[in-house]
Structures are given as structure tokens and as C-alpha cells.
Coordinates of C-alpha atoms and ligand atoms in Angstrom, one line a residue:
X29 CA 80.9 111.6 -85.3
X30 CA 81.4 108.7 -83.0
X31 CA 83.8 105.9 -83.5
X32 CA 83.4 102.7 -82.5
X33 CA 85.8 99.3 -82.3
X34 CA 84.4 95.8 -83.7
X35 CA 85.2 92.7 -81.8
X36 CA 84.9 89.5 -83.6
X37 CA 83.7 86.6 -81.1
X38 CA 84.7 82.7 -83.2
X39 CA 83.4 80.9 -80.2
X40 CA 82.9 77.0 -79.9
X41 CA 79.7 77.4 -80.7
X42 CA 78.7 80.1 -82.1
X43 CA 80.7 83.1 -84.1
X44 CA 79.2 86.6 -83.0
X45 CA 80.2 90.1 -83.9
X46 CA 80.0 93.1 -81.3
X47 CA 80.4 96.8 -82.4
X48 CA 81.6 98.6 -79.1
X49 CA 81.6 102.4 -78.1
X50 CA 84.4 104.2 -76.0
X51 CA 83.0 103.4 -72.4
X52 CA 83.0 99.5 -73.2
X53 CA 79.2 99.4 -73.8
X54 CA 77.9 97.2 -76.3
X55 CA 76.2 98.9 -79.2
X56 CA 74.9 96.5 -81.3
X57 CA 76.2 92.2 -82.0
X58 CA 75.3 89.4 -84.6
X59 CA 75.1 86.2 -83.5
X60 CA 75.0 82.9 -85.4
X61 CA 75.7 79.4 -84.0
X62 CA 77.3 76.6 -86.5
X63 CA 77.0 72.9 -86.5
X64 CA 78.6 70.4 -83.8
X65 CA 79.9 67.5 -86.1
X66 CA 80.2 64.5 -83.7
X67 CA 81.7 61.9 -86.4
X68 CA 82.1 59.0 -83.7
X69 CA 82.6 58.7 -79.9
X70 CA 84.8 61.2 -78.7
X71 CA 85.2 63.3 -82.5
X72 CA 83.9 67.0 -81.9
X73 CA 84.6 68.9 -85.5
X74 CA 83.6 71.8 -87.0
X75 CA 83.2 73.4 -90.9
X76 CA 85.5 76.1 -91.4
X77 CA 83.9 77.4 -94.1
X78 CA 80.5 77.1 -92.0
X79 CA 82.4 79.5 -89.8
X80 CA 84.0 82.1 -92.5
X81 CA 80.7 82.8 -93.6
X82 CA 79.2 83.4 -90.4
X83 CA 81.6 85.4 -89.3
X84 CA 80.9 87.7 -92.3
X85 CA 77.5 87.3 -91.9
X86 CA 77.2 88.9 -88.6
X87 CA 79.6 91.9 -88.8
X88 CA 76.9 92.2 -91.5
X89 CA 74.0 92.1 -88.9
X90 CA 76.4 94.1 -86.5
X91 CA 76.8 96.8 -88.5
X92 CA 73.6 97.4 -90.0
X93 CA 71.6 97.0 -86.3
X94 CA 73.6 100.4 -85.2
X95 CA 73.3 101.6 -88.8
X96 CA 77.1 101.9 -88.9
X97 CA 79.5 101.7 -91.8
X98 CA 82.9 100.8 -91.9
X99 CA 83.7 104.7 -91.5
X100 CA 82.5 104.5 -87.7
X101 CA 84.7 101.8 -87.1
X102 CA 88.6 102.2 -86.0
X103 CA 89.6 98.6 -85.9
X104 CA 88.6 95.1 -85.6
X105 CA 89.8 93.0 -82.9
X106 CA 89.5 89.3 -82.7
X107 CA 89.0 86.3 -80.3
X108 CA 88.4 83.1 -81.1
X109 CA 87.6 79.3 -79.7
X110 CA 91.6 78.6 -78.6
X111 CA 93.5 75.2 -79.9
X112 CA 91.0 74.2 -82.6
X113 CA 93.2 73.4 -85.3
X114 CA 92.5 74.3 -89.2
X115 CA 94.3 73.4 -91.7
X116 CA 93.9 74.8 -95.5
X117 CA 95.6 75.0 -98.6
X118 CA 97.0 78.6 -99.2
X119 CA 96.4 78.3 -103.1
X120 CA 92.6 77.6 -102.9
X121 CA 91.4 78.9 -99.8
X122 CA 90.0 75.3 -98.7
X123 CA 90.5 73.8 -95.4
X124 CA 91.7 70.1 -96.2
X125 CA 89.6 68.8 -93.4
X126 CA 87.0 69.6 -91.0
X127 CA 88.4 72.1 -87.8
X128 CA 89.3 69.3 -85.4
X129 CA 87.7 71.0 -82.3
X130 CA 89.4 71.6 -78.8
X131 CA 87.5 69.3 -77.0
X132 CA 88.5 66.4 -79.7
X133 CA 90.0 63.2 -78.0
X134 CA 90.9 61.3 -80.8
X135 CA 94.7 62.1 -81.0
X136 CA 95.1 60.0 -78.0
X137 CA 97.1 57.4 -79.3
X138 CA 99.5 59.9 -80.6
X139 CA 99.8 61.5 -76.8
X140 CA 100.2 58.0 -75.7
X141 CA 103.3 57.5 -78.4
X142 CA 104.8 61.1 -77.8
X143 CA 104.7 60.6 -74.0
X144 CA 106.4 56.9 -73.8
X145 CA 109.7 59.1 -74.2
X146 CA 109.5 61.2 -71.5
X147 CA 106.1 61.2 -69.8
X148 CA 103.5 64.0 -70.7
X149 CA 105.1 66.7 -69.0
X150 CA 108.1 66.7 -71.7
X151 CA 108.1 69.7 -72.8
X152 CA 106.2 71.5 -70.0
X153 CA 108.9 73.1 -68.6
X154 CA 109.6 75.0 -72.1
X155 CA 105.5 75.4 -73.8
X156 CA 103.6 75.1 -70.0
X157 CA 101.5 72.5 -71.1
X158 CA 101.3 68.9 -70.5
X159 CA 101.1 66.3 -73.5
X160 CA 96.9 66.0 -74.2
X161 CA 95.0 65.7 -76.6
X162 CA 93.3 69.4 -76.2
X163 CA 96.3 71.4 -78.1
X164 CA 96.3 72.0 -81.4
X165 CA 99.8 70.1 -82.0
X166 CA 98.4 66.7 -81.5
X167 CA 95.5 67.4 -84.2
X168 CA 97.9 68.8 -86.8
X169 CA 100.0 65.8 -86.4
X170 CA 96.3 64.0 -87.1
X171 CA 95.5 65.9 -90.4
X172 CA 98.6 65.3 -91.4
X173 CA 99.5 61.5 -90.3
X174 CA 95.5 60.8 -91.8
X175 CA 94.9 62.8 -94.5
X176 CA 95.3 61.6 -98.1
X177 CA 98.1 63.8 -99.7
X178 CA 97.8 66.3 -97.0
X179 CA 101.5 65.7 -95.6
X180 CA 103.0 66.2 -99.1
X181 CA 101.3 69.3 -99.8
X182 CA 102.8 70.5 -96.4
X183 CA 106.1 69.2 -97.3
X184 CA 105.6 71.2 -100.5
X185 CA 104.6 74.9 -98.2
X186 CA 101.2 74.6 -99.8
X187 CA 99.6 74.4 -96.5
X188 CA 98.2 76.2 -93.8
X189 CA 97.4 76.0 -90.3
X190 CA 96.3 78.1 -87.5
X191 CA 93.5 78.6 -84.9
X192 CA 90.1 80.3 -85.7
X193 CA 92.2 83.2 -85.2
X194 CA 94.5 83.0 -88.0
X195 CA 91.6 81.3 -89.8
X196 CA 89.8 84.8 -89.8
X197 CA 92.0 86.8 -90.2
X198 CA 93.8 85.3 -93.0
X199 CA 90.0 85.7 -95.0
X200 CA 89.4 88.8 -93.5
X201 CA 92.5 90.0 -95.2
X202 CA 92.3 88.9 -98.0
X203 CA 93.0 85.3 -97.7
X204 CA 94.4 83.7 -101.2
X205 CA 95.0 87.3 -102.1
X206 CA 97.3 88.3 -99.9
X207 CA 95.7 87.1 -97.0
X208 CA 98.3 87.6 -93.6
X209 CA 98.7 84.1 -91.9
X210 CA 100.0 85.1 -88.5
X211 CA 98.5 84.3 -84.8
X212 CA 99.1 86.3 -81.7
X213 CA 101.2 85.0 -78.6
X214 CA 97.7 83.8 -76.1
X215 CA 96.8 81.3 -79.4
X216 CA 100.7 80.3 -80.2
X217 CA 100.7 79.3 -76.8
X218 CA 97.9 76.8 -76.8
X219 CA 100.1 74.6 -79.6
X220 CA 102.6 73.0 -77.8
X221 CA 105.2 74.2 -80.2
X222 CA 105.7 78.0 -78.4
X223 CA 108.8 78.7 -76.4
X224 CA 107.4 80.8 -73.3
X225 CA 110.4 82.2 -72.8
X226 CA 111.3 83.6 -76.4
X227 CA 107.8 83.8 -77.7
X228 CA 109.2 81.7 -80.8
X229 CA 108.0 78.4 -82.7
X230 CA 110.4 75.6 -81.6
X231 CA 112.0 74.2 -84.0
X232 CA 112.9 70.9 -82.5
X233 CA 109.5 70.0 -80.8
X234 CA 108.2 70.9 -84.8
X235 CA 110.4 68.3 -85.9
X236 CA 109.6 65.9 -82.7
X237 CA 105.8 66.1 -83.9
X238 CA 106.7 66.0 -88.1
X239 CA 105.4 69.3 -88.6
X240 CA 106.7 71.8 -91.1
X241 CA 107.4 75.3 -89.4
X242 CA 106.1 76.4 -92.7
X243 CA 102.5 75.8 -92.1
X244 CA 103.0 77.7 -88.9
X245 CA 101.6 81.4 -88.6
X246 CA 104.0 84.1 -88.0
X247 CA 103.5 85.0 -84.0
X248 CA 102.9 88.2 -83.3
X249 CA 101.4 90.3 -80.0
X250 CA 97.9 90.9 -78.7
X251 CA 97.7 94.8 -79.7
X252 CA 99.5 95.8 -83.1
X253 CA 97.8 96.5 -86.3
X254 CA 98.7 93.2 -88.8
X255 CA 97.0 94.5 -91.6
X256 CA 93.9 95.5 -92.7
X257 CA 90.6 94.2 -94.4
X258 CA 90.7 93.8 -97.9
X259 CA 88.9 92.3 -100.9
X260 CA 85.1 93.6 -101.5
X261 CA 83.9 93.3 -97.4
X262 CA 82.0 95.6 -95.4
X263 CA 85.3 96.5 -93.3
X264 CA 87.4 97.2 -95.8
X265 CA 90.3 99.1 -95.1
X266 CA 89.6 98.9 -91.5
X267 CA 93.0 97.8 -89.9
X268 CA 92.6 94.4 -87.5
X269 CA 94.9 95.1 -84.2
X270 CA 94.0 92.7 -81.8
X271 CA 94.0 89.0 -81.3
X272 CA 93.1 87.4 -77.9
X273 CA 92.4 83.8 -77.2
X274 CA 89.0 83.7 -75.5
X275 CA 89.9 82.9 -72.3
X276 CA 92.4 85.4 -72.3
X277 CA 90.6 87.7 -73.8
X278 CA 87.8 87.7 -70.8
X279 CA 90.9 88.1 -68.8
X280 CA 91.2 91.6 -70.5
X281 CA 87.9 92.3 -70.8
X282 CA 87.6 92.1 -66.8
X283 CA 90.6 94.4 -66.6
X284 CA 92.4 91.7 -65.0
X285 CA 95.7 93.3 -66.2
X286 CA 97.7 93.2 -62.9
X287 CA 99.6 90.6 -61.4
X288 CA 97.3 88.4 -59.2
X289 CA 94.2 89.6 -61.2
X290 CA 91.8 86.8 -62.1
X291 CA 88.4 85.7 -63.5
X292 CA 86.2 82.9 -64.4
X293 CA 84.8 82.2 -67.7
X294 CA 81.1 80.1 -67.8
X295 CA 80.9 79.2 -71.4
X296 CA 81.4 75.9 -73.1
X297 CA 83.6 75.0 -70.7
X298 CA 85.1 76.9 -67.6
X299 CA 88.4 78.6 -67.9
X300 CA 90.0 80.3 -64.5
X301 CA 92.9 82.3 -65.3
X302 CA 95.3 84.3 -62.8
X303 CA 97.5 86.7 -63.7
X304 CA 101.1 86.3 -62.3
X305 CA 102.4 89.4 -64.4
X306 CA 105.7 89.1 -66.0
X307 CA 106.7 85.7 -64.3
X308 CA 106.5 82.2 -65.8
X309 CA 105.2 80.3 -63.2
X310 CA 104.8 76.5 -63.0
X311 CA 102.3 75.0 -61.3
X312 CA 102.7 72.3 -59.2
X313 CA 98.9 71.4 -58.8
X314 CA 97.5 70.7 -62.4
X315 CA 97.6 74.5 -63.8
X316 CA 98.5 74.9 -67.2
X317 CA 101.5 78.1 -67.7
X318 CA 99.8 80.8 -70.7
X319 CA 100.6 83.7 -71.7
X320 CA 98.1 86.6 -70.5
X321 CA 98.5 88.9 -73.0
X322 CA 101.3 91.0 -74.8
X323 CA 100.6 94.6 -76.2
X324 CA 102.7 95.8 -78.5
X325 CA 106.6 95.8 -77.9
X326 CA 106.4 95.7 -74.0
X327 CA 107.1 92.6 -72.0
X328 CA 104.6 89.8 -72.4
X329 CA 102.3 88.8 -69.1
X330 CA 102.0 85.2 -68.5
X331 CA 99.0 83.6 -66.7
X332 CA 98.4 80.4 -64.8
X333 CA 95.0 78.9 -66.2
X334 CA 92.8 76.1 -64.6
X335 CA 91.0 74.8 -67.8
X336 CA 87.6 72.6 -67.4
X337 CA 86.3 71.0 -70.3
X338 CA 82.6 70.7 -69.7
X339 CA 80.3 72.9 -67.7
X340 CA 77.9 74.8 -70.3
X341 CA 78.1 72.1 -72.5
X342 CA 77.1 70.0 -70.1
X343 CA 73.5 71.8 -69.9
X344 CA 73.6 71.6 -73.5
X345 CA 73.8 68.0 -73.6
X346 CA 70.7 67.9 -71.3
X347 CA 69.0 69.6 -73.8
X348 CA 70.4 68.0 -76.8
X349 CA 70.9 64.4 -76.1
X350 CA 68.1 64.1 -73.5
X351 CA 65.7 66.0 -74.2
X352 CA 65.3 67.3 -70.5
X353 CA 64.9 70.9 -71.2
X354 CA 64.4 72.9 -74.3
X355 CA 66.9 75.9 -73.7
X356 CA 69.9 76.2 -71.2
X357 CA 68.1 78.5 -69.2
X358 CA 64.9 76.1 -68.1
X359 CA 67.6 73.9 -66.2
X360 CA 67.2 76.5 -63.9
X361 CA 63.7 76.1 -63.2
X362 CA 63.9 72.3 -63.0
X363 CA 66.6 72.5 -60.9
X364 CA 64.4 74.5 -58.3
X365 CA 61.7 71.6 -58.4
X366 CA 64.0 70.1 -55.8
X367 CA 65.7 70.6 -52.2
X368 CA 68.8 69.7 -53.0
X369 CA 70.9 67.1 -55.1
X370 CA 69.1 63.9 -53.8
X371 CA 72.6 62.2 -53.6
X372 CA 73.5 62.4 -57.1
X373 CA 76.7 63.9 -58.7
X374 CA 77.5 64.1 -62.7
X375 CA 81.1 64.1 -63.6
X376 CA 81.2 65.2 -66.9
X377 CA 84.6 63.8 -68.0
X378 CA 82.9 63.4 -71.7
X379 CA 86.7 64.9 -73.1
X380 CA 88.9 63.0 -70.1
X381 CA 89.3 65.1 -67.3
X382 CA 91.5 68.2 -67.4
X383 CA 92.5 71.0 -64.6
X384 CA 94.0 69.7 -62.4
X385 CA 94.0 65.9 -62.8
X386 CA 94.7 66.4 -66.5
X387 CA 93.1 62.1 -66.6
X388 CA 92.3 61.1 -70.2
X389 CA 91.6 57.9 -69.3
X390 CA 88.3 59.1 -67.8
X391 CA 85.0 58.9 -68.6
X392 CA 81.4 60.7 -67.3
X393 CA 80.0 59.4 -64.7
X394 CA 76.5 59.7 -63.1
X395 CA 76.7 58.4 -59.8
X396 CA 74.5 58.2 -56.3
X397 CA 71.7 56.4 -57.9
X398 CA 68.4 55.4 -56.1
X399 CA 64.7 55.1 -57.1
X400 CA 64.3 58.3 -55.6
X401 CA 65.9 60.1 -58.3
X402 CA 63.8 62.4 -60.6
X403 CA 64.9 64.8 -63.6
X404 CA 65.4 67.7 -60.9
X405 CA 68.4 66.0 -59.6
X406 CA 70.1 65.3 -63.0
X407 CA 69.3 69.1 -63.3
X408 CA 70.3 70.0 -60.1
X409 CA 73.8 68.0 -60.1
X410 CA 74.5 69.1 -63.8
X411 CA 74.6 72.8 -62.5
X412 CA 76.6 71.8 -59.2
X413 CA 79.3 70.0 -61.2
X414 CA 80.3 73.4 -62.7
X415 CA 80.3 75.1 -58.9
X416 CA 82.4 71.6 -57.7
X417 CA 84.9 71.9 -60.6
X418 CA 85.7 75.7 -60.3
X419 CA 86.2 75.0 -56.2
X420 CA 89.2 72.5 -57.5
X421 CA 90.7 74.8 -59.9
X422 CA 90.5 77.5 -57.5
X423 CA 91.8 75.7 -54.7
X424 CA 94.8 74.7 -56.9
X425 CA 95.3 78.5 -58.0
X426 CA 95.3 79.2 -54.3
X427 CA 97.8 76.2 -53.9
X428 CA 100.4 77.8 -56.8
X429 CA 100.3 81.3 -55.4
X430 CA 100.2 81.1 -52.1
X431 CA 97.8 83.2 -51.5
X432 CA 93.7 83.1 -51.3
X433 CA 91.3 84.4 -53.7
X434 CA 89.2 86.9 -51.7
X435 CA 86.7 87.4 -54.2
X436 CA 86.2 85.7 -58.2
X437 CA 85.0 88.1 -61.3
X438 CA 82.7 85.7 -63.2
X439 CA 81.4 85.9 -66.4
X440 CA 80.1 84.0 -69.7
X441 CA 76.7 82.7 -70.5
X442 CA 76.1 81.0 -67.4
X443 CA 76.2 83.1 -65.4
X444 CA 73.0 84.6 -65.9
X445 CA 72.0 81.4 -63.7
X446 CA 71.3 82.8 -60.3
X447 CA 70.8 79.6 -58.4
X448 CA 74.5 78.5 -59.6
X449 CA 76.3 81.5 -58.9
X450 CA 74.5 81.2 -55.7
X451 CA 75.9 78.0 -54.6
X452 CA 79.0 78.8 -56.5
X453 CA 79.9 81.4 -54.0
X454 CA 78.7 79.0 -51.2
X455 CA 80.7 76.1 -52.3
X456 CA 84.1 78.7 -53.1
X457 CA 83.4 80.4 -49.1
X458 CA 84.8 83.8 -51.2
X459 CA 82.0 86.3 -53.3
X460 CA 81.4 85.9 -56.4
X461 CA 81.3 88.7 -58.1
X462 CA 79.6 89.1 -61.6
X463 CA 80.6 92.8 -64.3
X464 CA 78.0 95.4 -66.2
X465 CA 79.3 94.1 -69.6
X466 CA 79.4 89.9 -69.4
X467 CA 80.2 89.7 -72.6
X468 CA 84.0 90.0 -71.7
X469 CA 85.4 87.8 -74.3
X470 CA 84.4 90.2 -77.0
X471 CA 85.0 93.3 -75.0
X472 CA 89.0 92.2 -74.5
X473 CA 89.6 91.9 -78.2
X474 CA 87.9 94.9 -78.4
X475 CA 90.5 96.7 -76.2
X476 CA 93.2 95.2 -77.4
X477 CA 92.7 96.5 -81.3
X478 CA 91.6 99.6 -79.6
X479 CA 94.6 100.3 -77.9
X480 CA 96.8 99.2 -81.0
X481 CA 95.1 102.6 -82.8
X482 CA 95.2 104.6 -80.2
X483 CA 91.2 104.7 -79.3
X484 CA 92.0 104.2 -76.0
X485 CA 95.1 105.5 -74.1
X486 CA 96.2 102.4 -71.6
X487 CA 94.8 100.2 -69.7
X488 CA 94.4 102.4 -66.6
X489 CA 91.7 103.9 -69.1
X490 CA 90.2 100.4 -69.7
X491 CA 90.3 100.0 -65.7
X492 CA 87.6 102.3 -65.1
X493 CA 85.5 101.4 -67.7
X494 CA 85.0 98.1 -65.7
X495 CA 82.1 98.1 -63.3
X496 CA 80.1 95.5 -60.7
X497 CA 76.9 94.5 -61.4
X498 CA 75.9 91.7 -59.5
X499 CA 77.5 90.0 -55.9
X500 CA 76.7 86.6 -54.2
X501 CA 77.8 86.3 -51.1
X502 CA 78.5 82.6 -49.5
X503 CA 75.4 81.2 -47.2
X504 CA 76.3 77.2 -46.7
X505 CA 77.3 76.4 -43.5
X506 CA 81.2 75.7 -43.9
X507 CA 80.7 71.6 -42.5
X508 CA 78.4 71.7 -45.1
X509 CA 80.5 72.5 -47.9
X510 CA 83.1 70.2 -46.6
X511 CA 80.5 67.3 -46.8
X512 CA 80.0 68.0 -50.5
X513 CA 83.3 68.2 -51.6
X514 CA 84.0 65.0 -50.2
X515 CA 81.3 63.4 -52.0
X516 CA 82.5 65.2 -55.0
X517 CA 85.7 64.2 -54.8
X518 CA 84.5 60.9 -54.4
X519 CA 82.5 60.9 -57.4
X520 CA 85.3 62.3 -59.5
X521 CA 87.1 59.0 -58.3
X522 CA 84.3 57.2 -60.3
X523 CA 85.2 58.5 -63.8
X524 CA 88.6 57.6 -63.7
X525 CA 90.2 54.7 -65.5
X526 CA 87.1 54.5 -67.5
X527 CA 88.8 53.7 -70.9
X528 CA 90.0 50.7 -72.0
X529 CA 90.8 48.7 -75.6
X530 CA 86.6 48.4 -75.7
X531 CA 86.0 52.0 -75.1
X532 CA 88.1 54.4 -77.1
Ligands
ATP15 N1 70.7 80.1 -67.7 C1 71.6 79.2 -67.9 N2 71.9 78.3 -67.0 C2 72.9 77.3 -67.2 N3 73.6 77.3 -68.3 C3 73.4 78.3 -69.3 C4 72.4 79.3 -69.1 N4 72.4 80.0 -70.2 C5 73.4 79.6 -71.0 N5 74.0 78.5 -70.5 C6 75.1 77.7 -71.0 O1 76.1 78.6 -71.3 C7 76.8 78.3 -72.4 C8 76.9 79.5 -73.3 O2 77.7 80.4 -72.7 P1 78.5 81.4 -73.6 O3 77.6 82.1 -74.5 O4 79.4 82.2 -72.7 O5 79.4 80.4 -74.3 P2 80.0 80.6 -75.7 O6 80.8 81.9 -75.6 O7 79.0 80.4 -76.7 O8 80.9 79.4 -75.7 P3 82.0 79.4 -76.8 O9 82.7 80.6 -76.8 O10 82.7 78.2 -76.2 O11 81.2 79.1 -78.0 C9 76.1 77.1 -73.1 O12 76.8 76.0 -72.9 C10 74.8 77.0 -72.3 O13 74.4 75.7 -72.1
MG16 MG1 82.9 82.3 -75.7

């Protein structure tokens, strides 16, 4: 009989389940998307519960495409949409507000408080991170701070919080029956509260934000069985052994598991991570410190990541908000209705800007402007912005280490777009080189529960199970690229100090 591992995918914007065999080949996946709740200007939430029963609603669809039980099934691993905090109350089971998403700018005002003693890079030398309003400590602080009764009840230990991560698998086993609240390393590092160094909550940065280590989820690694499914679910019984934030969960999934290993992630956002093995490095060009992953009791490898928040979701908005296209994939097709830009450059600062100016004073920005200007531009520039903000994370990487990238391993949902990886590769100078499996994310949490039960041996095993698919090599003429940086850069100039008392 053949075994398989199940890999649960709580994306941004959608939750997808993937049943995987022993060569890393997808068998079967359920996929359902759940609602953007965009309160006011700068709000991005999401229903928790919206996203518990997806989740069981696709491992549903999963299994039952392949015709698979829970007896063909070794483990469950899990990766999830990193730093969108949820909080809930352990005795009911309810979350006691929406999931205040990642890309969420409203904590602002309590950055801007926290930092006045001691700039934003406070506690970077101990968490890697800078003070913004993308971790999950600055929205637990908000629940807290804005939620009737919610801080007493956390006084009290009646609360909860964790990332989707803990979210899931505090449901998935069991959740107000005995339900494990715990997290793994990659999430616990995305808080602001984790010590890099001793892989430990810290207790005085807790105390510096006002919240109770009690809500916090016991830490654990990447690869270790935390318990197993219980309570009348379709995996019951099947022991869950991996967690993986997404971005570092791609990083698995491309077999990115030695030092100086890297890939880029085209999802929602854009996430380029490097691996820099068992070394905490800080950048000195707007990279945020990670941790890579940690199996088991070995040593954890830490990561420098260049984080984007808006390159999918920018095509998304094209669709959504204006109407231009009707799917993400059409953007393509408009795109090609024109020679080239026409002048115009989108800076998509709609969350501030983050790797590597980390500016959340900015704003998007359109700019370049003439009468000339047609839909095919907007198109056009929209795709270009994502190829323009991975050359400055990349460039920055570069910076850190040292050394230049001779190649980039790409994958997530864009990169199905030919005519972007195209002139991603000619804007980078370096190939851009795209895997079999793209769907990496899933694939990484996949190998780390596998590992945990023994599945698979190590991840020299793992290694060859990774193979190319796809290579674009760079065209542009190098004075070229140069030109359209500069105006690039220029652009980005434009979305800066956007935000004032009129424009929160
Ligand atoms: N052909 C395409 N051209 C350009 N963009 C595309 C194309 N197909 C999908 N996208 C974009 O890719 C994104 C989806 O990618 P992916 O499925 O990797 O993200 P995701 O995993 O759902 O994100 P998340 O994990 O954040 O929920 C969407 O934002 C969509 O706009
Ligand atoms: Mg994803």
C-alpha cells in the first residue's frame, strides 16, 4: 500500500490542502479561497473561523480526489500565511476578533510609541526585525489595547494567540479538548517577542509590549511530531510533525537547505530568503534576520529574508478594484498589447514600503503620466514592479553576503507568467530558474512532517527529489537595465512621505 504525507497550505488568501507521494509529486489538493475584510483604509482582516472550516473542508476534497483515507496518510505537515495574528478564548474555541492580517497597517501609532525610545531597530539585534507594523506583536498589543474585556481575560490565562499555524493546529487537535497551542521556531520568529539566539519567548520585550507570556504558544521545531488529530476528523489519529512559515517553507520545498541556498516566492507578496546556515546574520541593507528552519534537536538554520508586500496582490487589485482584467492571468495578455511601459511605473506601497527601505510613511504611487497612457501600460508596469522590487531585494542579499547570486529558484503563482519571469531575469542580469513542483510552500511542510516520521530519511533524500523545469535566461541590453532602474528608483522616491495627519 502506498503512503502518502498531507500538507496543509493557510495561505493569505486562500487555505489549500495537498496530499503528497514519496518523490514530492502532488497527488491530489483542495483549494478554497476566504474573504478579504477591508474594514477602512489600510485594515486587511480575516475570519478565523471562515478559515477553520476551510481548512477542514479541503483535506476533505483532498482526500477523497485520490480516494485516500486517513490510513494512507503518515502525517500532516503545516504552513501557514506568517505574522497574522489570532487571538481566541481557550474555553470556547472563539477568536475574540477578526485575524488582523500581515499586511494590516493600523498598529502604526503603537510602532510610532514603541520606537520614540529607542528607534525601530530596538530590539533588532536580539528578534532580527525592525519595529513595523507587519509582525504579529504590534496586532496583539491592538486586540488587546482595543478590545472590550479582551485584556482582562488575558490577564485571567483565558486567552490565546498564535499565527494560522497554532490556529490549525490547536483545532486540528482537538482544540477546547485538549487542543496543543504551540508554534514552531520560522512563526515564533515573525512576533517580535523570539530571542534568535535561545529560541525562547522574551520575557521583558512581553512585558515592554503588555503582553501575557501566557497567551503565547509553546515554541517548538520545524520537524517533531506535537501531537496528533483528534476529535471526530477525517485525519484522526494521524500525528501533525511539521510546521513551516510559508516563506520558509518554499525555502524547504526548493531544497534550499545549505548555507547560501535561496529562492523567491511570487505569491501575495514576494518573499526572497537566503540561507546563511547556522549563523545569525544582520543585515546592513534592509534584510530582516529569520530563522530557516529547525528539525528536530539539531541546531537551528537562520535565514536573511527580503520581504515585499505587494506583487500578486497587486494584479489582484487590477482585477478587483478596477475592473481591468477578470483573472490574474489575462494581465498577461494585456500587458503584451504593448511595446513596453510607455513611461509609467506603479509603486505599490498600499502596506508602506518594506525590504529594504522598511518606509511606512509611504503610500502607492502611479507615476509617468501622459495622454498616451492606455490600460496596457497599467498592466505592463503592475507586472514590472514585481521584477523592479525583487532586483532591490536581491541586490541587497548580494550586498549582506558578499557574494552574487548566480542564478534565482522562483516559484508561487506568478510565476506561471512567462513575460515577467522573462524580464525578471533581464532586469536581475542572473537566470531565473523556475522547479517541476511550484507548489513549494506546501511541498516543505510536507517534508518537514515527513522527516519527523521517518517517511523520508534526510534531506540529501529531499535534494534529489528537486528538479528544473523551466530557465529564462537575461536578454536586455545591460545600459538598458540600468536606465530602468533608475527610473524605478526614482519612482519609488515618489511614494515616500506620503502619509500625513489627513491620510492615515
Ligand atoms: N498569470 C499570472 N500573472 C500574474 N500574476 C498571477 C498570475 N497567476 C496568479 N497570479 C497572482 O499570483 C498570486 C497567487 O499566487 P499564489 O497562489 O502563490 O499565492 P498564494 O499562495 O495564494 O498567496 P498566499 O499564500 O499569500 O495566499 C495572486 O496574487 C495572483 O494575482
Ligand atoms: Mg502561499
Amino acid at each position: 500500500m502506498s503512503q502518502y504525507v498531507i500538507a496543509i497550505d493557510q495561505g493569505t488568501t486562500s487555505s489549500r490542502a495537498i496530499v503528497f507521494d514519496h518523490d514530492g509529486n502532488i497527488v491530489s489538493a483542495g483549494q478554497l479561497e476566504h474573504e478579504q475584510i477591508f474594514p477602512k483604509a489600510g485594515w486587511v482582516e480575516h475570519d478565523a473561523m471562515e478559515i477553520w472550516n476551510n481548512t477542514r473542508e479541503v483535506i476533505g476534497t483532498a482526500l477523497s480526489k485520490a480516494n485516500l483515507t486517513r490510513h494512507d496518510i503518515v502525517g500532516v505537515g503545516i504552513t501557514n500565511q506568517r505574522e497574522t495574528a489570532v487571538v481566541w478564548d481557550k474555553n470556547t474555541g472563539v477568536p475574540v476578533y477578526n485575524a488582523i492580517v500581515w499586511q494590516d497597517t493600523r498598529t502604526q501609532a503603537i510602532v510610532d510609541e514603541l520606537a520614540a525610545d529607542g528607534g525601530v531597530e530596538r530590539f533588532k539585534q536580539k528578534v532580527g526585525l525592525p519595529l513595523a507594523t507587519y509582525f504579529s506583536g504590534t496586532k496583539i498589543k491592538w486586540i488587546l489595547d482595543n478590545v472590550e474585556g479582551a485584556r482582562a481575560k488575558a490577564e485571567a490565562g483565558d486567552l490565546l494567540f498564535g499565527n494560522t499555524d497554532s490556529w490549525v493546529v490547536w483545532n486540528l487537535t482537538g482544540g477546547t479538548d485538549g487542543g496543543v497551542h504551540i508554534t514552531d521556531v520560522t512563526n515564533a520568529s515573525r512576533t517580535l517577542f523570539m530571542d534568535l539566539e535561545s529560541l525562547s519567548w522574551d520575557e521583558e520585550i512581553l512585558s515592554i509590549f503588555g503582553v501575557p507570556k501566557s497567551m503565547m504558544p509553546e515554541i517548538k521545531s520545524s520537524s517533531e511530531v506535537y501531537g496528533t488529530v483528534h476529535g471526530s476528523q477525517l485525519l484522526r489519529e494521524t500525528p501533525v510533525a511539521g510546521i513551516l512559515g510559508d516563506q520558509q517553507a518554499a525555502t524547504f520545498g526548493q531544497a534550499a537547505f545549505e548555507k547560501g541556498g535561496a529562492k523567491n516566492t511570487y505569491g501575495t507578496g514576494n518573499f526572497l530568503i537566503v540561507n546563511t546556515g547556522e549563523e545569525i546574520v544582520h543585515s546592513k541593507n534592509g534584510l530582516l534576520t529569520t530563522v530557516c528552519y529547525k528539525l528536530g534537536d539539531a541546531k537551528p538554520v537562520y535565514a536573511l529574508e527580503g520581504s515585499i508586500a505587494v506583487t500578486g496582490s497587486l494584479i489582484q487589485w487590477l482585477r478587483d478594484n478596477l475592473g481591468m482584467i477578470k483573472s490574474a492571468p489575462e494581465v498577461e495578455e494585456l500587458a503584451k498589447t504593448v511595446e513596453d511601459n510607455g513611461g509609467v511605473y506603479i509603486v505599490p506601497a498600499f502596506s508602506g514600503l518594506f525590504a529594504p527601505y522598511w518606509r511606512s510613511d509611504a503610500r502607492g504611487a502611479i507615476v509617468g503620466l501622459t495622454r498616451f497612457v492606455n490600460k496596457g501600460h497599467i498592466a505592463r508596469a503592475a507586472l514590472e514592479a514585481t521584477a523592479f522590487q525583487t532586483r532591490e531585494v536581491l541586490d541587497a542579499a548580494n550586498a549582506d553576503s558578499g557574494v552574487d547570486m548566480e542564478d534565482l529558484r522562483v516559484d508561487g503563482g506568478m510565476v506561471a507568467n512567462d513575460a515577467l519571469m522573462q524580464f525578471q531575469a533581464d532586469i536581475l542580469g542572473i537566470p531565473v530558474i523556475r522547479p517541476k513542483v511550484t507548489e513549494t510552500t506546501a511541498l516543505g511542510a510536507a517534508y518537514a512532517a515527513g522527516l519527523a516520521v521517518g517517511f523520508w530519511k534526510d534531506t540529501d533524500e529531499l535534494a534529489t527529489n528537486w528538479s528544473e523545469d523551466k530557465r529564462w535566461v537575461p536578454k536586455m541590453d545591460p545600459a538598458e537595465r540600468d536606465r530602468q532602474m533608475r527610473l524605478w528608483k526614482k519612482a519609488v522616491t515618489k511614494s515616500m512621505d506620503w502619509v500625513d495627519d489627513d491620510v492615515k
